[in-house]
């Protein structure tokens, strides 16, 4: 039997027109400025014929290109290998095949031009970045619908087969109907959360706000701002005794700090008001927000990366934030990230237990090599060195003061901070998970299930060859985790990770 | 830091080691293609300099530029030559590894059951030099996709089919 689309097909005939016009549009956009120049300047009489000839030749070439690219664009369905095959390209050629099981969805799209010409885009979407989706840009309505139908049927057939195979496995889920447990964030916890969160964001918001107002005022009256400056100068002069100036600065700092705190609190109230987390039999339901109510249903299968964020104060108050990265078939795996703040340790354990298919077991912990600390120090001192160099040109008389300030910054802030940062960084590989811990104040714990890995990259700069140090990157559909400068001993565990992925038959999304 | 893989059902030592893979090198034609591109640019710059010579009267500008460009292009040619030896791929039963990078050696391993789709492509110059690229896409984004250049077209097609067959096998 000859099943539909099993022979290589061209797009619908009007497609030539569509390709031509879209190429023409691209051409115009590229040459637009030049053309505009000629039009505005007015054609010189001697060249008119030449220009018209040139344009005609370009159009002909474009038409030829469009026809060729129309005839070179062929697609068909390979039922034997159960995949969709596409061939395209005039000068360069590309041959793409997509197995049915990887197709996420097939949908139509229509631009204005496509409407006018009367064709449809059929987009075949796979998981992964937006550039990877396949777009058949010029199909007649009937053909487009046929293709969608046939593809979706084929996809569903294969998926049902695999699902049937999967459903043989016993489900260990408890048969409790609807709610298993429920967690509500009280306004008090929200307040605690606001008070202990990162104020920098709040301060930053103020700065942007003030900055924009200042700019607007400045735009209005330049003369007055001079007077204002004079006024400010007089004001400062009046307070010019060092102690008073110090107190004034301190007051400003405290003021900004308090305002930042208030803004952070307000933001958190708006975003997370009435947060309600419910676990049902097969998903985690999240509801929150004052103005725009967010409602999310989390399925364990879709979760790619789980991150727990906390800081020492929040830790003491037993409030942790959980961030979850999902695999998304939409645009550039847009790292659909979900934040659930203010969870208690117990709730996090529950969430983990629900989202992960196996319990946490201890594994081998890796630390980056000490040379990383030195590299961090060098990197962090670069801005200081730059400052010193600039200062030596601008204010050579104050070099001693400036150098001592820079040294104090380096010694008191950078050396300890980078040390603790380096100390905090670790990677644990357990039989089922990869866990990366990092952060001095904002402590992050990131967890990936081994079988959800997509690929592993190991790289090594040539100058670390002797030390046998490598950088490792673990890619998932919800973002990657990388870990720098670690001994070659981790390679065994890379083998193990690959082994876990390769023997795995669980659906990863 | 002791060995704490208490419950692991596998012995790490006996697992197949991706470091022990022997990598197949890519076709020399890739190198010639890149050299050809570099040469074209070099010629274009030389022509540009020729015209600049007539237009400028800054002393020592032209000799300086010429030495500069010769050094830069020399390094680029040399870099590509060194890179050529470092490009390689290895196919195993269940995954594919791709190695590249001269100063930064990089190996990416993609298990077959995580490949989203796979394609071959050949640009105009690739066709002149009779080579093709094999592109493998995963759901892990650009960081984990690989693009193996400089394969003979029939080999690229064969590899593509082979990996594609594994894909459907892996699903079953």
XYZ file of C-alpha atoms in Angstrom:
681
model
C 0.000 0.000 0.000
C 1.253 3.426 -0.837
C 0.735 5.446 2.300
C 0.390 9.185 2.016
C 3.519 11.331 1.948
C 5.752 8.302 1.572
C 7.152 9.691 -1.693
C 9.325 12.806 -1.631
C 7.037 15.802 -2.099
C 7.378 19.389 -3.110
C 5.494 22.194 -1.462
C 2.349 23.509 -3.113
C 2.901 25.392 -6.353
C 2.095 28.873 -5.015
C 5.027 28.198 -2.729
C 7.338 29.455 -5.468
C 5.635 32.807 -5.183
C 5.941 32.770 -1.437
C 9.630 31.924 -1.551
C 10.167 34.590 -4.176
C 8.438 37.295 -2.195
C 10.084 36.408 1.064
C 13.467 36.380 -0.654
C 12.591 39.669 -2.296
C 11.718 41.103 1.069
C 15.034 39.946 2.529
C 16.796 41.434 -0.487
C 15.021 44.755 -0.005
C 15.883 44.809 3.659
C 19.527 44.169 2.921
C 19.769 46.703 0.120
C 17.100 49.043 1.443
C 19.411 51.899 2.440
C 21.186 51.866 -0.936
C 17.924 51.834 -2.871
C 16.526 54.605 -0.709
C 19.606 56.657 -1.412
C 19.092 56.331 -5.142
C 15.417 57.137 -4.936
C 15.951 60.247 -2.815
C 18.899 61.471 -4.804
C 16.911 61.065 -8.014
C 18.211 58.982 -10.876
C 20.960 60.390 -12.970
C 19.796 60.254 -16.541
C 22.862 58.502 -17.889
C 22.558 55.621 -15.494
C 18.816 55.043 -15.442
C 18.869 52.310 -18.064
C 21.776 50.616 -16.343
C 20.076 50.709 -12.953
C 16.821 49.339 -14.310
C 18.726 46.624 -16.093
C 20.560 45.788 -12.890
C 17.367 45.576 -10.883
C 15.744 43.403 -13.528
C 18.741 41.084 -13.568
C 18.691 40.851 -9.777
C 14.978 40.050 -9.814
C 15.507 37.370 -12.449
C 18.301 35.824 -10.425
C 16.081 35.930 -7.368
C 13.298 34.236 -9.282
C 15.686 31.574 -10.503
C 16.908 31.052 -6.961
C 13.348 30.787 -5.665
C 12.389 28.221 -8.294
C 15.492 26.194 -7.567
C 14.975 26.328 -3.842
C 11.354 25.321 -4.368
C 12.394 22.251 -6.339
C 15.166 21.396 -3.932
C 12.856 21.485 -0.912
C 11.518 17.959 -0.609
C 9.975 16.146 2.278
C 8.493 12.752 2.889
C 7.589 10.329 5.602
C 9.747 7.272 5.904
C 7.356 4.723 7.379
C 9.970 2.010 7.474
C 12.253 3.936 9.797
C 9.303 5.851 11.256
C 10.757 9.269 10.660
C 10.050 12.488 8.837
C 12.671 13.402 6.242
C 13.384 16.822 4.786
C 15.873 17.850 2.139
C 16.592 21.443 1.268
C 19.118 23.991 0.063
C 20.282 25.356 -3.257
C 24.005 25.929 -2.894
C 24.291 24.140 0.377
C 22.214 21.086 1.063
C 20.758 19.832 4.254
C 19.160 16.516 5.005
C 17.154 16.364 8.186
C 15.294 13.451 9.632
C 13.169 13.476 12.734
C 12.020 10.256 14.372
C 8.288 10.236 15.138
C 8.916 9.659 18.808
C 10.774 12.972 19.085
C 8.052 15.103 17.538
C 6.374 17.206 20.209
C 3.702 18.879 18.165
C 2.700 19.795 14.649
C 0.949 23.105 14.132
C 0.059 25.718 11.531
C 1.354 29.215 11.252
C 0.418 31.939 8.793
C 2.037 35.258 8.151
C 0.358 38.066 6.254
C 2.149 37.124 3.058
C 1.144 33.521 3.462
C -2.462 34.617 3.906
C -2.360 36.633 0.703
C -0.863 33.798 -1.293
C -3.080 31.274 0.423
C -0.547 28.886 1.890
C 0.155 27.542 5.354
C 3.306 26.945 7.352
C 3.425 23.576 8.976
C 5.792 23.639 11.923
C 7.155 20.418 13.321
C 8.359 21.025 16.812
C 10.856 18.907 18.700
C 12.220 19.461 22.169
C 15.223 21.696 22.003
C 16.114 25.143 20.894
C 13.917 27.150 18.573
C 16.331 26.961 15.665
C 15.805 23.249 15.470
C 12.165 23.172 14.598
C 11.210 22.408 11.044
C 9.104 24.841 9.106
C 7.495 23.851 5.813
C 6.478 27.254 4.723
C 4.211 26.834 1.734
C 1.569 24.141 1.772
C -1.998 24.423 0.527
C -4.644 24.145 3.200
C -5.683 20.604 2.341
C -2.127 19.378 2.092
C -1.168 21.078 5.343
C -4.088 19.471 7.149
C -3.288 16.103 5.613
C 0.310 16.316 6.683
C -0.613 17.320 10.192
C -3.141 14.526 10.417
C -0.813 11.872 9.067
C 2.093 12.994 11.198
C 0.082 13.239 14.364
C -1.374 9.797 13.753
C 2.038 8.328 13.147
C 3.410 10.059 16.210
C 0.549 8.906 18.381
C 0.934 5.343 17.161
C 4.583 5.169 18.119
C 3.988 6.930 21.394
C 1.174 4.596 22.312
C 3.434 1.648 21.692
C 6.056 3.008 24.024
C 3.499 4.090 26.555
C 1.941 0.657 26.520
C 5.365 -0.758 27.181
C 5.873 1.668 30.010
C 2.533 1.108 31.669
C 3.454 -2.511 32.336
C 5.641 -1.307 35.122
C 3.839 -1.221 38.441
C 3.113 2.263 39.663
C 4.255 2.730 43.219
C 2.016 5.744 43.690
C -0.281 5.536 46.659
C -3.917 5.295 45.699
C -5.065 8.218 47.791
C -7.524 10.325 45.894
C -6.697 13.968 45.150
C -4.766 15.824 47.842
C -1.846 14.003 49.403
C -0.529 16.998 51.290
C -0.918 20.726 51.197
C 1.233 23.647 52.210
C 0.205 27.287 52.621
C 2.554 30.185 53.097
C 1.208 32.476 55.810
C 1.500 36.277 55.549
C 3.886 36.146 58.499
C 6.275 33.849 56.632
C 5.947 36.111 53.617
C 7.009 39.039 55.774
C 9.950 37.058 57.149
C 10.871 36.137 53.615
C 10.721 39.737 52.480
C 12.884 40.916 55.368
C 15.525 38.290 54.751
C 15.635 38.330 50.988
C 18.216 39.966 48.821
C 17.750 43.738 49.043
C 20.072 44.492 46.214
C 17.178 43.995 43.861
C 15.090 46.492 45.784
C 17.949 48.996 45.911
C 18.538 48.467 42.229
C 14.869 49.155 41.479
C 15.100 52.452 43.400
C 18.231 53.451 41.533
C 16.535 52.828 38.186
C 13.463 54.715 39.354
C 15.407 57.709 40.671
C 17.626 57.658 37.617
C 14.721 57.854 35.219
C 13.057 60.665 37.203
C 16.302 62.591 37.382
C 16.728 62.254 33.653
C 13.225 63.528 32.975
C 13.639 66.485 35.290
C 17.013 67.198 33.770
C 15.509 67.203 30.315
C 12.951 69.824 31.308
C 14.962 72.632 32.777
C 18.679 72.774 32.370
C 18.937 76.228 33.915
C 17.190 75.262 37.115
C 19.324 72.200 37.589
C 22.343 74.483 37.725
C 20.717 76.455 40.499
C 19.818 73.226 42.151
C 23.416 72.140 42.007
C 24.474 75.427 43.544
C 21.922 74.913 46.273
C 23.195 71.435 46.923
C 26.743 72.693 47.066
C 25.776 75.324 49.610
C 23.958 72.691 51.575
C 26.975 70.473 51.576
C 29.193 73.377 52.505
C 27.025 74.038 55.505
C 27.585 70.478 56.624
C 31.160 70.346 55.616
C 32.496 69.280 58.985
C 33.714 65.698 58.477
C 31.603 64.112 61.194
C 28.411 65.686 59.993
C 29.200 64.671 56.449
C 29.826 61.137 57.645
C 26.520 61.039 59.503
C 24.734 62.396 56.464
C 26.194 59.706 54.238
C 25.388 57.028 56.762
C 21.803 58.294 56.962
C 21.464 58.195 53.198
C 22.795 54.642 53.155
C 20.420 53.530 55.878
C 17.552 55.242 54.089
C 18.302 53.491 50.825
C 18.696 50.220 52.702
C 15.309 50.578 54.400
C 13.577 51.575 51.205
C 15.180 48.614 49.449
C 13.902 46.358 52.186
C 10.378 47.742 51.912
C 10.368 47.350 48.158
C 11.624 43.776 48.421
C 8.834 43.014 50.881
C 6.190 44.528 48.629
C 7.497 42.663 45.630
C 7.430 39.382 47.482
C 3.914 40.030 48.729
C 2.665 40.739 45.232
C 4.407 37.787 43.663
C 3.829 35.102 46.227
C 0.711 36.149 48.112
C -1.344 33.215 49.306
C 1.097 30.633 47.996
C -0.542 27.275 48.059
C 1.269 24.078 47.232
C -0.734 20.898 46.904
C 0.410 17.460 45.966
C -2.130 15.297 44.272
C -1.659 11.777 43.079
C 0.100 12.624 39.864
C 1.130 16.236 40.053
C 2.205 19.117 42.231
C -0.221 22.047 42.047
C 1.113 25.503 42.752
C -1.015 28.608 43.137
C 0.189 32.068 44.125
C 0.194 35.771 43.420
C -1.796 38.836 44.441
C -2.465 40.576 41.163
C -1.859 37.921 38.568
C -2.693 34.562 39.950
C -0.196 31.951 38.817
C -1.383 28.401 38.599
C 1.039 25.684 37.707
C 0.752 21.966 37.604
C 4.067 20.156 37.892
C 4.553 16.649 36.602
C 7.659 14.826 37.840
C 8.476 13.700 34.331
C 8.912 17.265 33.099
C 11.227 18.390 35.885
C 14.834 18.565 34.702
C 16.664 20.450 37.390
C 15.811 21.306 40.954
C 17.554 24.074 42.828
C 17.220 24.921 46.502
C 18.331 28.443 47.392
C 18.762 29.761 50.882
C 20.908 32.136 52.916
C 22.124 31.738 56.500
C 19.285 33.833 57.981
C 16.586 32.095 55.999
C 18.159 28.786 56.896
C 17.761 29.618 60.562
C 14.145 30.640 59.976
C 13.655 27.407 58.047
C 12.625 29.128 54.832
C 14.087 27.901 51.601
C 13.356 28.715 48.033
C 12.936 25.970 45.505
C 13.455 26.611 41.827
C 12.422 24.075 39.259
C 13.527 24.042 35.630
C 11.238 22.240 33.250
C 11.825 20.873 29.818
C 9.889 22.950 27.417
C 9.069 22.124 23.848
C 8.445 25.794 23.208
C 11.039 28.326 22.204
C 14.715 27.878 22.993
C 13.884 25.576 25.902
C 13.219 28.915 27.523
C 14.327 27.466 30.831
C 10.806 27.566 32.130
C 11.732 28.170 35.714
C 9.335 28.023 38.587
C 10.148 29.565 41.965
C 8.504 28.377 45.136
C 9.797 30.476 48.030
C 9.530 29.947 51.745
C 9.396 26.185 51.935
C 10.326 24.439 55.137
C 12.861 21.650 55.076
C 10.157 19.057 55.466
C 8.201 20.409 52.523
C 11.309 20.323 50.371
C 11.896 16.725 51.303
C 8.318 15.976 50.330
C 8.701 17.783 47.038
C 11.903 15.896 46.313
C 10.325 12.606 47.228
C 7.504 13.309 44.849
C 9.511 14.689 41.935
C 12.367 12.212 42.003
C 11.926 8.569 41.240
C 14.501 7.402 43.755
C 15.576 8.465 47.230
C 18.774 10.396 47.845
C 21.754 8.316 48.766
C 25.214 9.557 49.614
C 27.729 9.620 46.805
C 31.223 10.684 46.034
C 31.961 14.354 46.586
C 34.363 16.181 44.294
C 36.101 19.474 44.960
C 37.716 21.633 42.330
C 41.500 21.891 42.404
C 43.081 24.602 44.552
C 44.330 26.364 41.451
C 40.745 27.461 40.867
C 41.011 29.685 43.958
C 44.103 31.308 42.572
C 42.413 31.830 39.246
C 39.422 33.383 41.006
C 41.730 35.719 42.918
C 43.481 36.818 39.756
C 40.184 37.391 37.976
C 38.767 39.361 40.900
C 41.859 41.512 41.199
C 41.791 42.565 37.551
C 39.324 45.442 38.119
C 41.488 46.631 41.016
C 44.620 46.581 38.897
C 42.749 48.476 36.210
C 41.646 51.053 38.803
C 45.230 51.444 39.979
C 46.480 51.949 36.425
C 43.788 54.506 35.627
C 44.405 56.286 38.927
C 48.145 56.479 38.317
C 47.357 58.543 35.233
C 44.589 60.680 36.689
C 45.718 61.409 40.251
C 49.372 60.385 40.551
C 49.695 62.352 43.788
C 47.266 60.173 45.702
C 48.730 56.818 44.656
C 49.677 55.792 48.190
C 46.142 56.333 49.486
C 44.543 54.649 46.497
C 46.877 51.691 46.586
C 46.274 51.159 50.281
C 42.501 51.280 49.792
C 42.780 48.775 46.941
C 44.976 46.505 49.041
C 42.505 46.678 51.899
C 39.677 45.743 49.529
C 41.728 42.898 48.153
C 42.886 41.582 51.490
C 39.739 42.081 53.560
C 37.063 41.319 50.977
C 38.293 39.467 47.938
C 40.676 36.985 49.524
C 38.205 35.708 52.154
C 35.154 35.929 49.887
C 36.735 33.986 47.080
C 38.086 31.502 49.575
C 34.658 30.788 50.999
C 33.198 30.683 47.514
C 35.817 28.147 46.513
C 35.246 26.183 49.706
C 31.490 26.067 49.140
C 31.736 24.728 45.606
C 31.349 20.997 45.382
C 29.855 18.354 43.155
C 28.437 15.118 44.435
C 27.674 12.193 42.196
C 25.370 9.710 43.830
C 24.023 6.542 42.256
C 20.981 8.442 40.959
C 21.790 12.147 41.103
C 24.266 14.858 40.385
C 24.289 17.535 43.068
C 26.194 20.793 42.806
C 26.499 23.056 45.835
C 27.735 26.599 45.677
C 27.430 30.114 47.041
C 28.681 31.937 50.125
C 25.637 33.952 51.165
C 23.076 32.710 48.681
C 23.644 29.014 49.001
C 22.430 27.000 46.073
C 21.998 23.286 45.812
C 21.276 22.027 42.335
C 20.056 18.522 41.712
C 19.812 16.643 38.431
C 18.553 13.135 38.061
C 21.227 11.193 36.232
C 18.890 9.652 33.727
C 17.669 13.072 32.657
C 21.045 14.062 31.290
C 21.111 14.855 27.593
C 24.844 14.920 27.032
C 28.113 15.342 28.875
C 30.959 17.616 27.810
C 34.457 17.342 29.191
C 36.989 19.955 28.236
C 40.550 20.689 29.091
C 42.689 23.714 28.322
C 46.050 22.553 27.065
C 47.853 24.065 30.046
C 46.017 21.862 32.514
C 47.039 18.702 30.713
C 49.943 18.028 33.050
C 47.797 18.457 36.136
C 45.125 16.234 34.602
C 42.390 18.699 35.431
C 39.197 18.908 33.437
C 36.053 21.040 33.268
C 32.864 19.031 33.245
C 29.479 20.090 31.913
C 26.285 18.137 32.363
C 23.559 19.143 29.924
C 19.881 18.716 30.625
C 16.815 19.977 28.822
C 16.361 22.533 31.603
C 19.853 24.006 31.637
C 23.347 22.761 32.224
C 25.506 22.319 35.303
C 29.193 22.840 34.864
C 32.003 22.170 37.245
C 35.510 23.521 36.761
C 39.014 22.173 37.164
C 38.450 18.817 38.724
C 40.679 15.794 38.821
C 40.534 13.098 36.180
C 39.110 10.781 38.797
C 35.665 12.101 37.955
C 35.857 10.427 34.575
C 34.866 7.090 36.008
C 31.739 8.759 37.191
C 31.129 10.234 33.760
C 31.246 6.684 32.461
C 28.784 5.772 35.150
C 26.485 8.683 34.257
C 26.528 7.720 30.584
C 25.849 4.153 31.547
C 22.858 5.238 33.623
C 21.448 7.258 30.746
C 22.028 4.565 28.187
C 20.436 1.713 30.087
C 17.500 3.916 31.024
C 14.126 3.456 29.416
C 12.172 5.941 31.512
C 10.663 8.923 29.765
C 12.739 11.945 30.546
C 10.079 14.502 29.718
C 37.051 11.467 50.373
C 36.490 7.767 50.446
C 34.673 5.546 48.051
C 31.032 5.735 49.044
C 29.191 4.202 46.137
C 27.765 1.738 48.584
C 24.714 0.595 46.726
C 25.758 1.024 43.126
C 24.952 -2.066 41.134
C 27.925 -1.562 38.845
C 31.658 -1.617 39.239
C 33.030 1.676 38.023
C 36.264 0.068 36.907
C 34.567 -2.268 34.486
C 32.410 0.351 32.777
C 33.393 1.207 29.223
C 35.656 4.242 29.406
C 35.050 7.128 27.058
C 38.637 8.262 27.529
C 39.899 5.066 25.946
C 38.034 5.631 22.712
C 39.965 5.767 19.506
C 38.765 8.723 17.547
C 38.415 8.646 13.797
C 39.857 11.752 12.231
C 37.893 13.829 9.758
C 38.811 14.226 6.122
C 41.878 16.272 5.203
C 39.545 18.056 2.790
C 38.170 20.036 5.722
C 41.586 21.501 6.312
C 41.977 22.360 2.632
C 38.562 23.981 2.615
C 39.347 26.188 5.616
C 42.723 27.015 4.130
C 41.017 27.947 0.885
C 38.708 30.330 2.754
C 41.662 31.849 4.580
C 43.557 32.177 1.304
C 40.628 33.959 -0.322
C 40.505 36.425 2.556
C 44.252 36.883 2.356
C 44.080 37.661 -1.346
C 41.236 40.109 -0.777
C 43.233 41.901 1.905
C 46.295 41.932 -0.340
C 44.268 43.589 -3.087
C 42.935 46.073 -0.563
C 46.460 46.876 0.585
C 47.556 47.320 -3.020
C 44.983 50.039 -3.499
C 45.674 51.533 -0.096
C 49.328 51.910 -1.101
C 48.344 54.326 -3.831
C 46.066 56.308 -1.566
C 48.168 56.711 1.549
C 51.436 58.425 2.282
C 51.962 57.369 5.880
C 55.478 55.962 5.971
C 55.951 52.295 6.939
C 52.189 51.776 7.126
C 52.023 49.291 4.283
C 55.046 47.193 5.315
C 53.729 47.165 8.874
C 50.292 46.022 7.789
C 51.774 43.399 5.493
C 53.908 41.877 8.238
C 50.976 42.045 10.629
C 48.641 40.237 8.260
C 51.251 37.672 7.316
C 51.777 36.849 10.982
C 48.042 36.684 11.719
C 47.291 34.522 8.700
C 50.335 32.369 9.364
C 49.020 31.706 12.864
C 45.530 30.999 11.548
C 46.892 28.516 8.992
C 48.990 26.861 11.651
C 46.072 26.789 14.096
C 43.834 25.062 11.566
C 46.601 22.590 10.823
C 46.928 21.722 14.494
C 43.162 21.651 14.914
C 42.775 19.180 12.070
C 44.591 16.486 14.050
C 42.417 17.142 17.073
C 39.050 16.758 15.378
C 37.619 13.317 15.725
C 34.523 11.300 16.436
C 33.918 7.892 17.894
C 30.842 5.775 17.604
C 29.968 3.280 20.272
C 27.074 0.901 20.576
C 24.996 3.371 22.545
C 26.524 6.783 22.118
C 28.609 9.043 19.957
C 31.563 11.118 21.109
C 32.985 14.135 19.346
C 36.332 15.642 20.158
C 37.539 19.042 19.026
C 39.678 21.956 20.085
C 43.410 22.502 19.972
C 44.018 24.827 22.895
C 40.814 23.769 24.622
C 40.283 20.115 23.992
C 36.622 19.325 24.326
C 34.801 16.029 24.213
C 31.030 15.795 24.077
C 29.318 12.459 24.504
C 25.687 12.085 23.449
C 23.803 8.891 24.220
C 21.706 7.756 21.259
C 18.548 7.667 23.332
C 18.854 11.408 23.998
C 19.233 12.525 20.390
C 16.314 14.606 19.143
C 17.194 14.581 15.498
C 20.081 14.369 13.166
C 20.870 15.978 9.853
C 23.573 16.235 7.249
C 24.452 19.465 5.540
C 26.939 20.675 2.968
C 27.669 24.244 1.968
C 28.766 25.362 -1.477
C 32.468 25.098 -0.600
C 31.872 21.757 1.106
C 30.517 20.459 -2.170
C 33.577 21.610 -4.093
C 35.785 19.790 -1.624
C 33.351 16.853 -1.523
C 32.701 16.866 2.204
C 29.625 17.157 4.404
C 28.717 17.938 8.005
C 26.847 15.705 10.400
C 24.698 17.650 12.871
C 23.297 16.006 15.960
C 20.724 17.803 18.067
C 19.648 17.077 21.611
C 17.142 18.745 23.878
C 20.001 20.173 25.913
C 20.325 23.280 23.770
C 23.214 24.557 21.727
C 25.794 23.569 24.341
C 25.194 19.897 23.841
C 24.573 19.792 20.093
C 27.427 18.619 17.957
C 28.401 19.356 14.399
C 31.028 17.091 12.876
C 32.617 18.701 9.822
C 34.683 17.211 7.046
C 33.054 13.862 6.462
C 32.847 12.315 2.997
C 29.183 12.743 1.986
C 28.459 9.043 1.688
C 30.036 8.426 5.101
C 27.968 11.265 6.597
C 24.824 9.727 5.132
C 25.786 6.295 6.414
C 26.547 7.620 9.876
C 23.253 9.469 9.878
C 21.348 6.312 8.994
C 23.262 4.300 11.517
C 22.584 6.733 14.328
C 18.975 7.145 13.203
C 18.502 3.379 13.357
C 19.881 3.395 16.844
C 17.430 6.133 17.708
C 14.426 4.032 16.885
C 16.045 1.012 18.491
C 16.673 2.966 21.642
C 13.021 3.901 21.822
C 11.791 0.348 21.648
